Amino acid sequence: MRAGQALLVGLLRARRAALGRVLGWSVAEGIPALLSGALLAAALDRGFLAGRLGVGFVLLGMLALAMLIRAAATYAMFPHLAAVVEPIRDTLVRRVVSDAVLDATSGHPGAGMRADAAVARLTEQVESCRNLTASLLRTLRQLGVTIVAALLGLAVLAPILLPLVLIPLGLATWLFVRLLPPLARRRRALVLADEEIAAHTGRTVAGLRDVVACGAQERVVAELGAAVDARARAAKLLARASSLRLLVVALGGQLPLLAVLIAAPWLVRDGTLSTGEVAGAALYLAQHLEPAVRAATATVGGWFLELLVVAGRLAQTTDPAPMPAARPAPAPSGSGGLVLDRVTFGYGPFAEPVVRDLTMTVSAGSHLAVVGPSGIGKSTLAALLAGLLAPDQGTVALADTLLPNWPEPALRATIAVVPQEAYVFAGSVHENLSYLDPDVARADLDRAVRLVGAAELIARLGGYDARIADPGALSAGERQLIALARTYLSPARFVILDEATCHLDPPTEALAEAAFATRAGALVVIAHRIDSARRADHILLMDGNRPTLGTHHELLAESALYRDLVGTWEQRPTDPVGWFERKPARTEENARGRVRR
């Protein structure tokens, strides 16, 4: 509760001016509560009971005028209430999103599970905090002003009745304060139960295919059911604790009225109070104090506690300052290549392995092409080499260190994978090209763009400072050129092109592969054309359970499958219009046949 209180105080302090205007109009709203009992007493004693009907109606008319003033004050207050509440939601959304992004990129264990809980915080807790703050400011300010106004009016009208009201009201307040901590604990348990359900649901939905494939439906249902049952138990405990608020209402709202009504005959008989003063006192208690105590008890015991708990949870799980990242572990210092040792991998425990018992080495400075029929597992091998998939058996090591033992940032900086569908984001051309090396020099940028064959594209887009507003407007080949230049500029020592040039024409593809082949480090190309295989130092032919490594001429002599693949490649039409599915020639490069979709 302290954390939630501190967060709320900080949020409200930032909106002091608007909050002050809300409280100012709230005082105007309390005028009817302050005057109602006194005006009723005067209307009875000086008007109706004295036979002066006109005076009585005039005094009641003044009370009606006060009610109109209250309605106008309420209308004028709402824009200022919105000026307090809406920035609170915006601030909390920024905190939750920033915390989730920082957590996901910090390298801390369990970040994925915490991201599922962040969804609950963003979709439920932030909105609850906003709605509860609005409801409390709209309700509590009116109730507080009403209680104070009723007690002040009673003190002026009939001060002798104050002990009969203040003593039970004080006892009710003491009891209610004692009830708040257990109510807060039970409400917090309910909030945590909601987060647990959100986390279980997020993991289940994300892995639904695996759940079904593994036949784990009953286990998942049991785990999710246990979370729902825990939430139900928390709700029941909260309901039981909340029922004690009825005793507070009886003590603070109903007992004072009962005491005044019991004492009224004696007080009127001995002349201490008039009939109008008793009626006015009863109006203060029955019309204002008792309903306000009832509503305030429900509001504080419900909405206010929920707000403190939710705000406390947000305060504990988010931090406006950047959270400290885990101390990066040093990258291994070895200079060895990528080594696969008896690697086997399959998509599921009962599936036929895509890669079986594969042992090979990708040396630093080597150029390897991977070929094979469609669906044989070439992209799977690329993911294993990059550490994006973990083998079921065997090991993958880089620089004499197993890939799982590499720090994730260091591994991603050392091995780069360029997929078939290249990613380009909205932003400037320079931002896209320098994403993996923000401090790249202009000369290196020019050199990379020229070597991979993207110079004409960059010039046509308008240069490095040009904006790419809609990446989808670029052709697939244009996106591949930008991704190739970006990867060439990266610090990666091992580059894997997973059909990353398939949307380029053969001359542009040859230019890009030559650039990477002469770049420092190793190059692995998932080949889709014969020329890519011929340019490699070695070729890995994936043939089900019999992968074969050799040169182009060795495989031609030894492998019937490789000869069939070469024959198929060489029989493809070379006419750019016939083979390539070209995008309509709307640009110079398209018209020249440089890039295809």
Coordinates of C-alpha atoms in Angstrom, one line a residue, residues 59-313:
L59 CA -36.6 29.5 2.6
L60 CA -37.3 26.3 0.8
G61 CA -36.8 28.1 -2.4
M62 CA -33.3 29.2 -1.2
L63 CA -32.5 25.5 -0.7
A64 CA -33.7 24.7 -4.2
L65 CA -31.4 27.5 -5.5
A66 CA -28.5 25.9 -3.6
M67 CA -29.2 22.6 -5.4
L68 CA -29.0 24.5 -8.7
I69 CA -25.6 25.9 -7.7
R70 CA -24.5 22.4 -6.9
A71 CA -25.5 21.1 -10.3
A72 CA -23.7 23.9 -12.0
A73 CA -20.5 23.3 -9.9
T74 CA -20.6 19.6 -10.8
Y75 CA -20.9 20.4 -14.5
A76 CA -18.0 22.9 -14.3
M77 CA -15.8 20.4 -12.4
F78 CA -15.7 17.5 -14.9
P79 CA -13.3 19.1 -17.5
H80 CA -10.8 19.7 -14.7
L81 CA -11.3 16.1 -13.5
A82 CA -10.4 14.8 -17.0
A83 CA -7.3 17.0 -16.9
V84 CA -6.2 15.1 -13.7
V85 CA -7.1 11.6 -14.8
E86 CA -6.1 11.2 -18.4
P87 CA -2.4 12.2 -18.0
I88 CA -2.2 9.6 -15.2
R89 CA -3.2 6.8 -17.6
D90 CA -0.7 8.0 -20.2
T91 CA 2.1 8.1 -17.7
L92 CA 1.3 4.6 -16.4
V93 CA 1.1 3.2 -20.0
R94 CA 4.6 4.6 -20.8
R95 CA 6.0 3.1 -17.6
V96 CA 4.6 -0.4 -18.2
V97 CA 5.6 -0.5 -21.9
S98 CA 9.1 0.9 -21.2
D99 CA 9.6 -1.6 -18.4
A100 CA 8.4 -4.5 -20.5
V101 CA 10.8 -3.5 -23.4
L102 CA 13.7 -2.9 -21.1
D103 CA 13.1 -6.2 -19.3
A104 CA 12.8 -8.1 -22.6
T105 CA 16.2 -6.7 -23.8
S106 CA 18.1 -6.9 -20.6
G107 CA 19.0 -10.5 -20.7
H108 CA 17.5 -11.3 -17.3
P109 CA 16.1 -14.8 -17.0
G110 CA 12.3 -15.2 -17.1
A111 CA 11.7 -12.0 -19.1
G112 CA 9.2 -13.8 -21.4
M113 CA 7.0 -14.8 -18.4
R114 CA 7.2 -11.3 -17.0
A115 CA 6.1 -10.0 -20.4
D116 CA 2.9 -12.1 -20.1
A117 CA 2.2 -10.4 -16.8
A118 CA 2.9 -7.1 -18.3
V119 CA 0.0 -7.7 -20.7
A120 CA -2.3 -7.9 -17.6
R121 CA -0.7 -4.8 -16.2
L122 CA -1.3 -2.9 -19.5
T123 CA -4.8 -4.1 -20.4
E124 CA -6.2 -4.4 -16.9
Q125 CA -4.2 -2.7 -14.1
V126 CA -3.5 0.6 -15.9
E127 CA -7.0 1.0 -17.1
S128 CA -8.2 0.0 -13.6
C129 CA -5.9 2.6 -12.1
R130 CA -7.3 5.3 -14.4
N131 CA -11.0 4.4 -13.9
L132 CA -10.6 4.0 -10.1
T133 CA -8.8 7.4 -9.8
A134 CA -11.6 9.0 -11.8
S135 CA -14.3 7.3 -9.8
L136 CA -12.6 8.2 -6.5
L137 CA -12.0 11.8 -7.3
R138 CA -15.6 12.1 -8.5
T139 CA -17.1 10.4 -5.5
L140 CA -14.8 10.8 -2.5
R141 CA -14.4 14.6 -2.9
Q142 CA -18.2 14.9 -2.9
L143 CA -18.6 12.5 0.0
G144 CA -15.9 14.2 2.1
V145 CA -17.3 17.7 1.5
T146 CA -20.8 16.4 2.3
I147 CA -19.7 14.9 5.6
V148 CA -17.8 18.0 6.7
A149 CA -20.6 20.3 5.6
A150 CA -23.3 18.2 7.4
L151 CA -21.2 18.2 10.7
L152 CA -20.5 22.0 10.4
G153 CA -24.2 22.6 9.8
L154 CA -25.2 20.5 12.7
A155 CA -22.6 22.2 14.9
V156 CA -24.1 25.6 14.1
L157 CA -27.8 24.4 14.3
A158 CA -27.7 22.2 17.3
P159 CA -24.3 21.9 19.0
I160 CA -25.8 19.9 21.9
L161 CA -26.3 17.0 19.5
L162 CA -22.7 16.8 18.4
P163 CA -21.6 14.2 21.1
L164 CA -24.4 11.9 20.0
V165 CA -23.0 12.0 16.5
L166 CA -19.2 12.3 16.9
I167 CA -18.7 9.5 19.4
P168 CA -20.2 6.7 17.3
L169 CA -18.7 8.2 14.2
G170 CA -15.3 8.1 15.8
L171 CA -15.7 4.5 16.8
A172 CA -16.8 3.6 13.2
T173 CA -13.7 5.4 11.8
W174 CA -11.4 3.5 14.2
L175 CA -13.0 0.2 13.3
F176 CA -12.8 0.9 9.6
V177 CA -9.1 1.9 9.8
R178 CA -8.4 -1.5 11.5
L179 CA -10.2 -3.3 8.7
L180 CA -8.2 -1.7 5.9
P181 CA -5.0 -3.8 6.1
P182 CA -6.7 -7.2 5.9
L183 CA -8.9 -5.8 3.1
A184 CA -5.8 -4.6 1.3
R185 CA -4.1 -8.0 1.6
R186 CA -7.0 -9.8 0.2
R187 CA -7.4 -7.4 -2.7
R188 CA -3.7 -7.7 -3.5
A189 CA -4.1 -11.5 -3.5
L190 CA -6.9 -11.0 -6.1
V191 CA -4.8 -8.8 -8.3
L192 CA -1.9 -11.3 -8.2
A193 CA -4.3 -14.1 -9.0
D194 CA -5.4 -12.1 -12.1
E195 CA -1.8 -11.8 -13.2
E196 CA -1.2 -15.5 -12.7
I197 CA -4.2 -16.3 -14.9
A198 CA -2.9 -13.9 -17.6
A199 CA 0.6 -15.4 -17.5
H200 CA -0.8 -19.0 -17.7
T201 CA -3.1 -18.0 -20.6
G202 CA -0.3 -16.2 -22.5
R203 CA 2.0 -19.2 -22.3
T204 CA -0.8 -21.6 -23.3
V205 CA -1.9 -19.6 -26.3
A206 CA 1.7 -19.0 -27.4
G207 CA 2.5 -22.7 -27.2
L208 CA -0.9 -24.1 -28.2
R209 CA 0.5 -26.1 -31.1
D210 CA 3.2 -27.7 -29.0
V211 CA 0.6 -28.4 -26.3
V212 CA -1.6 -30.3 -28.7
A213 CA 1.4 -32.0 -30.4
C214 CA 2.7 -33.3 -27.0
G215 CA -0.7 -34.3 -25.8
A216 CA -0.4 -32.0 -22.8
Q217 CA -4.0 -30.7 -22.9
E218 CA -5.0 -32.2 -19.6
R219 CA -2.0 -30.8 -17.8
V220 CA -2.4 -27.4 -19.2
V221 CA -6.1 -27.3 -18.3
A222 CA -5.3 -28.5 -14.8
E223 CA -2.7 -25.7 -14.3
L224 CA -5.0 -23.0 -15.7
G225 CA -7.9 -24.4 -13.7
A226 CA -5.7 -24.2 -10.5
A227 CA -5.0 -20.5 -11.2
V228 CA -8.7 -19.8 -11.8
D229 CA -9.6 -21.7 -8.5
A230 CA -7.0 -19.6 -6.6
R231 CA -8.6 -16.5 -8.0
A232 CA -12.0 -17.6 -6.9
R233 CA -10.7 -18.3 -3.4
A234 CA -9.2 -14.9 -3.2
A235 CA -12.5 -13.3 -4.3
K236 CA -14.4 -15.2 -1.6
L237 CA -12.0 -14.1 1.1
L238 CA -12.3 -10.5 0.0
A239 CA -16.1 -10.7 0.0
R240 CA -16.1 -12.0 3.6
A241 CA -13.8 -9.2 4.8
S242 CA -15.8 -6.6 2.9
S243 CA -19.0 -7.7 4.7
L244 CA -17.7 -6.2 8.0
R245 CA -18.2 -2.7 6.4
L246 CA -21.9 -3.0 7.3
L247 CA -20.9 -2.7 10.9
V248 CA -19.0 0.5 10.2
V249 CA -22.1 1.9 8.4
A250 CA -24.3 1.0 11.3
L251 CA -22.0 2.7 13.9
G252 CA -21.1 5.8 11.9
G253 CA -24.3 6.5 10.0
Q254 CA -27.3 4.9 11.5
L255 CA -26.5 4.9 15.3
P256 CA -26.1 8.8 15.4
L257 CA -29.5 9.2 13.8
L258 CA -31.1 6.7 16.1
A259 CA -29.5 8.5 19.2
V260 CA -30.8 11.9 18.0
L261 CA -34.3 10.6 17.5
I262 CA -34.4 9.0 20.9
A263 CA -33.1 12.2 22.6
A264 CA -35.3 14.5 20.6
P265 CA -38.5 14.3 22.8
W266 CA -36.7 15.3 26.0
L267 CA -34.7 18.1 24.2
V268 CA -37.9 19.6 22.7
R269 CA -39.9 19.2 25.9
D270 CA -37.4 21.2 28.1
G271 CA -37.0 23.8 25.3
T272 CA -33.4 23.0 24.5
L273 CA -34.3 22.4 20.8
S274 CA -37.2 23.5 18.7
T275 CA -39.1 21.2 16.4
G276 CA -37.5 22.7 13.4
E277 CA -34.0 22.3 14.8
V278 CA -34.7 18.6 15.4
A279 CA -36.0 18.2 11.9
G280 CA -33.0 20.0 10.5
A281 CA -30.6 17.9 12.5
A282 CA -32.4 14.7 11.3
L283 CA -32.1 16.0 7.8
Y284 CA -28.3 16.5 8.2
L285 CA -28.0 12.9 9.5
A286 CA -30.5 11.1 7.3
Q287 CA -30.1 12.9 4.1
H288 CA -26.3 13.6 4.1
L289 CA -24.3 12.0 6.9
E290 CA -25.6 8.4 6.7
P291 CA -25.6 8.1 2.9
A292 CA -22.2 9.7 2.8
V293 CA -20.8 7.3 5.4
R294 CA -22.3 4.4 3.6
A295 CA -20.9 5.4 0.2
A296 CA -17.5 6.5 1.7
T297 CA -17.1 3.1 3.4
A298 CA -17.9 1.2 0.3
T299 CA -15.7 3.5 -1.8
V300 CA -12.6 3.5 0.4
G301 CA -13.0 -0.2 1.3
G302 CA -13.5 -1.1 -2.4
W303 CA -12.3 1.3 -5.0
F304 CA -9.7 3.1 -2.9
L305 CA -8.1 -0.1 -1.6
E306 CA -8.1 -1.6 -5.1
L307 CA -6.5 1.6 -6.5
L308 CA -3.7 1.4 -3.8
V309 CA -3.1 -2.3 -4.5
V310 CA -3.1 -1.9 -8.3
A311 CA -0.9 1.3 -8.1
G312 CA 1.4 -0.5 -5.7
R313 CA 1.7 -3.4 -8.0

